[in-house]
Short mmCIF file of C-alpha atoms in Angstrom, two decimals:
data_model
loop_
_atom_site.label_atom_id
_atom_site.label_comp_id
_atom_site.label_asym_id
_atom_site.label_seq_id
_atom_site.Cartn_x
_atom_site.Cartn_y
_atom_site.Cartn_z
CA ASP T 1 49.34 -65.02 6.08
CA ALA T 2 47.09 -65.49 9.11
CA GLY T 3 49.98 -66.21 11.47
CA ILE T 4 49.11 -69.88 12.03
CA THR T 5 51.68 -72.58 12.53
CA GLN T 6 51.15 -76.27 13.10
CA SER T 7 53.57 -78.73 14.64
CA PRO T 8 54.72 -81.23 13.83
CA ARG T 9 54.23 -81.00 10.08
CA HIS T 10 54.70 -84.73 9.63
CA LYS T 11 54.44 -87.58 12.10
CA VAL T 12 54.56 -91.35 11.95
CA THR T 13 53.36 -93.23 15.00
CA GLU T 14 52.20 -96.65 16.03
CA THR T 15 48.72 -97.81 16.88
CA GLY T 16 47.91 -97.31 20.55
CA THR T 17 50.33 -94.46 21.22
CA PRO T 18 49.15 -91.00 22.28
CA VAL T 19 49.75 -88.14 19.87
CA THR T 20 49.40 -84.40 20.36
CA LEU T 21 49.24 -81.90 17.54
CA ARG T 22 49.73 -78.23 18.19
CA CYS T 23 48.22 -75.21 16.52
CA HIS T 24 49.73 -71.83 17.34
CA GLN T 25 48.46 -68.43 16.26
CA THR T 26 50.01 -65.02 16.75
CA GLU T 27 47.06 -62.70 16.16
CA ASN T 28 44.86 -63.26 19.21
CA HIS T 29 41.91 -64.76 17.32
CA ARG T 30 39.09 -66.00 19.49
CA TYR T 31 37.91 -68.97 17.43
CA MET T 32 40.09 -71.96 16.56
CA TYR T 33 39.19 -75.17 14.78
CA TRP T 34 40.62 -78.61 14.06
CA TYR T 35 39.68 -80.42 10.84
CA ARG T 36 40.78 -83.59 9.18
CA GLN T 37 40.91 -84.06 5.44
CA ASP T 38 40.49 -87.48 3.87
CA PRO T 39 39.95 -88.54 0.25
CA GLY T 40 36.27 -88.59 -0.58
CA HIS T 41 35.31 -86.75 2.62
CA GLY T 42 36.54 -83.22 2.18
CA LEU T 43 37.14 -81.26 5.38
CA ARG T 44 35.45 -82.55 8.51
CA LEU T 45 35.35 -80.67 11.80
CA ILE T 46 36.81 -82.50 14.81
CA HIS T 47 36.62 -79.94 17.61
CA TYR T 48 36.54 -76.19 17.92
CA SER T 49 37.15 -73.53 20.53
CA TYR T 50 35.45 -70.20 21.08
CA GLY T 51 37.74 -69.00 23.84
CA VAL T 52 40.23 -70.11 26.45
CA LYS T 53 38.93 -73.32 28.02
CA ASP T 54 35.77 -73.15 25.88
CA THR T 55 35.60 -76.01 23.41
CA ASP T 56 32.94 -78.02 21.65
CA LYS T 57 32.69 -81.16 19.56
CA GLY T 58 32.47 -81.30 15.83
CA GLU T 59 31.24 -83.91 13.38
CA VAL T 60 34.03 -86.47 13.95
CA SER T 61 35.15 -85.96 17.55
CA ASP T 62 35.29 -89.60 18.70
CA GLY T 63 38.83 -90.59 19.67
CA TYR T 64 40.03 -86.97 19.92
CA SER T 65 40.29 -84.46 22.73
CA VAL T 66 41.37 -80.83 22.72
CA SER T 67 42.65 -78.24 25.11
CA ARG T 68 43.03 -74.50 24.97
CA SER T 69 44.73 -73.06 28.05
CA LYS T 70 46.03 -69.98 26.21
CA THR T 71 44.51 -67.90 23.42
CA GLU T 72 47.36 -68.66 21.08
CA ASP T 73 47.51 -72.47 21.38
CA PHE T 74 44.94 -75.13 20.52
CA LEU T 75 46.07 -78.71 21.08
CA LEU T 76 44.53 -81.80 19.52
CA THR T 77 45.21 -85.11 21.27
CA LEU T 78 44.67 -88.61 20.00
CA GLU T 79 44.59 -90.54 23.26
CA SER T 80 45.33 -93.89 21.62
CA ALA T 81 46.00 -93.55 17.91
CA THR T 82 44.30 -95.91 15.46
CA SER T 83 44.97 -96.50 11.77
CA SER T 84 41.65 -94.81 10.95
CA GLN T 85 43.14 -91.59 12.30
CA THR T 86 45.74 -91.53 9.53
CA SER T 87 44.89 -88.24 7.88
CA VAL T 88 45.93 -84.67 7.20
CA TYR T 89 44.97 -82.39 10.06
CA PHE T 90 44.32 -78.69 9.57
CA CYS T 91 43.95 -75.99 12.15
CA ALA T 92 41.94 -72.86 11.34
CA ILE T 93 41.22 -69.56 13.01
CA ARG T 94 38.41 -67.05 12.74
CA GLN T 95 38.13 -63.52 13.97
CA GLY T 96 34.98 -62.67 15.89
CA GLY T 97 32.34 -60.96 13.75
CA GLU T 98 33.64 -62.54 10.55
CA GLU T 99 32.72 -65.81 8.88
CA THR T 100 35.95 -66.45 7.01
CA GLN T 101 38.28 -69.07 8.45
CA TYR T 102 41.98 -69.10 7.71
CA PHE T 103 43.88 -72.35 7.67
CA GLY T 104 47.29 -73.48 8.79
CA PRO T 105 49.64 -75.54 6.60
CA GLY T 106 48.52 -78.91 7.95
CA THR T 107 50.00 -81.91 9.77
CA ARG T 108 50.29 -85.20 7.93
CA LEU T 109 49.83 -88.07 10.40
CA LEU T 110 50.45 -91.72 9.60
CA VAL T 111 49.39 -94.32 12.17
CA LEU T 112 50.96 -97.71 11.53
CA ASP L 1 23.17 -86.22 5.86
CA GLN L 2 25.43 -84.10 3.69
CA GLN L 3 24.32 -80.48 3.95
CA VAL L 4 26.78 -79.11 1.36
CA LYS L 5 27.27 -81.11 -1.82
CA GLN L 6 29.76 -80.77 -4.62
CA ASN L 7 28.57 -83.40 -7.04
CA SER L 8 31.45 -83.18 -9.50
CA PRO L 9 34.61 -84.71 -8.04
CA SER L 10 36.67 -83.38 -10.94
CA LEU L 11 36.57 -80.94 -13.82
CA SER L 12 38.94 -80.35 -16.74
CA VAL L 13 39.00 -77.05 -18.62
CA GLN L 14 41.23 -75.62 -21.30
CA GLU L 15 43.36 -72.62 -20.47
CA GLY L 16 41.57 -69.38 -21.29
CA ARG L 17 38.10 -70.88 -21.08
CA ILE L 18 35.57 -70.51 -18.25
CA SER L 19 35.59 -72.91 -15.29
CA ILE L 20 32.29 -73.37 -13.50
CA LEU L 21 32.28 -75.18 -10.18
CA ASN L 22 28.94 -76.00 -8.60
CA CYS L 23 27.71 -76.46 -5.05
CA ASP L 24 24.29 -77.36 -3.66
CA TYR L 25 23.09 -77.09 -0.09
CA THR L 26 20.13 -78.42 1.81
CA ASN L 27 19.99 -76.28 4.97
CA SER L 28 17.87 -73.19 4.28
CA MET L 29 19.33 -71.56 7.39
CA PHE L 30 22.74 -71.13 5.72
CA ASP L 31 23.30 -67.45 5.07
CA TYR L 32 26.97 -67.16 4.24
CA PHE L 33 28.91 -69.09 1.64
CA LEU L 34 32.61 -69.35 0.92
CA TRP L 35 34.93 -70.92 -1.61
CA TYR L 36 38.38 -72.20 -0.71
CA LYS L 37 41.17 -73.33 -2.97
CA LYS L 38 43.66 -76.02 -1.97
CA TYR L 39 46.96 -76.97 -3.51
CA PRO L 40 48.65 -80.28 -2.59
CA ALA L 41 50.59 -80.21 0.69
CA GLU L 42 49.18 -76.80 1.62
CA GLY L 43 46.30 -75.59 3.74
CA PRO L 44 43.09 -74.36 2.10
CA THR L 45 43.16 -70.69 1.18
CA PHE L 46 40.13 -68.43 1.19
CA LEU L 47 39.07 -67.38 -2.30
CA ILE L 48 35.75 -65.55 -2.27
CA SER L 49 32.52 -65.39 -0.28
CA ILE L 50 28.94 -64.27 -0.59
CA SER L 51 26.22 -63.34 1.85
CA SER L 52 22.67 -64.54 1.32
CA ILE L 53 21.51 -60.95 0.82
CA LYS L 54 23.40 -60.88 -2.47
CA ASP L 55 23.18 -63.02 -5.58
CA LYS L 56 26.58 -62.23 -7.03
CA ASN L 57 30.03 -61.29 -5.82
CA GLU L 58 33.00 -60.64 -8.05
CA ASP L 59 36.73 -60.46 -7.35
CA GLY L 60 38.94 -60.24 -10.39
CA ARG L 61 38.67 -63.44 -12.40
CA PHE L 62 36.46 -65.07 -9.76
CA THR L 63 32.70 -64.63 -9.47
CA VAL L 64 30.36 -66.44 -7.13
CA PHE L 65 26.65 -66.68 -7.95
CA LEU L 66 24.01 -67.59 -5.38
CA ASN L 67 20.53 -68.89 -6.24
CA LYS L 68 18.72 -69.14 -2.92
CA SER L 69 15.51 -70.56 -4.31
CA ALA L 70 17.46 -73.44 -5.85
CA LYS L 71 19.86 -73.68 -2.90
CA HIS L 72 22.70 -73.55 -5.39
CA LEU L 73 25.88 -71.58 -5.77
CA SER L 74 28.54 -71.60 -8.41
CA LEU L 75 32.07 -70.30 -8.81
CA HIS L 76 33.09 -68.96 -12.20
CA ILE L 77 36.73 -68.51 -13.11
CA VAL L 78 37.36 -66.49 -16.27
CA PRO L 79 39.77 -66.89 -17.92
CA SER L 80 41.07 -70.12 -16.44
CA GLN L 81 44.82 -70.39 -15.97
CA PRO L 82 47.05 -73.43 -15.31
CA GLY L 83 47.79 -72.03 -11.83
CA ASP L 84 44.09 -72.41 -11.02
CA SER L 85 44.51 -76.20 -11.01
CA ALA L 86 43.63 -77.17 -7.44
CA VAL L 87 40.87 -78.64 -5.31
CA TYR L 88 38.04 -76.21 -4.63
CA PHE L 89 35.87 -76.50 -1.53
CA CYS L 90 32.50 -74.89 -1.05
CA ALA L 91 31.52 -74.04 2.54
CA ALA L 92 28.45 -72.62 4.27
CA SER L 93 27.54 -71.25 7.67
CA VAL L 94 24.51 -70.18 9.68
CA GLY L 95 25.05 -66.60 10.81
CA SER L 96 27.93 -65.33 12.89
CA GLY L 97 28.92 -66.71 16.25
CA ASN L 98 29.89 -70.19 17.23
CA THR L 99 28.36 -72.07 14.32
CA PRO L 100 31.16 -73.77 12.40
CA LEU L 101 31.52 -73.91 8.62
CA VAL L 102 30.16 -76.95 6.79
CA PHE L 103 32.29 -78.02 3.85
CA GLY L 104 31.57 -79.91 0.66
CA LYS L 105 33.84 -82.75 -0.43
CA GLY L 106 35.63 -80.66 -3.03
CA THR L 107 36.05 -80.54 -6.80
CA ARG L 108 39.45 -81.05 -8.42
CA LEU L 109 39.93 -78.55 -11.23
CA SER L 110 42.54 -79.22 -13.90
CA VAL L 111 43.30 -76.40 -16.31
CA ILE L 112 45.02 -77.75 -19.39
CA ALA L 113 47.44 -75.54 -21.28
#
């Protein structure tokens, strides 16, 4: 157990509304990541963070923003949700000096 | 351009037999490779990894083989058990630091009792 929680675990929202997903870790890991998983696409990186207030874009960052004001929390925001953002979102952490990432339980998001 | 490819979307194996999951990559700069296992409604869990300085790494029933010249790695599960039924993702990275992992699309393994 890597001490990662995600909230909410499930969410249904309407097109055009803002949505924020939270990833919380308890073990002071430096690196945090947001992925989405879709059928036929595997895991695709949205954004990642390598420290407080240090973030960078991943492969599929359009329509998403992130913030990391504390080591333990990494927030993913959909400014105006679209149906194409219906997906399962996973947060992951990585300790510095290691390559292995450890994943949270996921958030299932449905945009109607 | 897909840098990590898992060309078999699914695989069925009988219980007790060997499961072989394959992964190909195109970026010769990748030097660390990982396999993750994912059950429905759960996050991926780390299974086994290998550095490019090795060609084999073993952990219990799981062995990963790396063929750098062919840019190919494989995961062997022996013997396969029904609880191994899951989606398996191959991932690769370029060194340590900020470079994120690149994942394949996954292979669904079904172990039939």
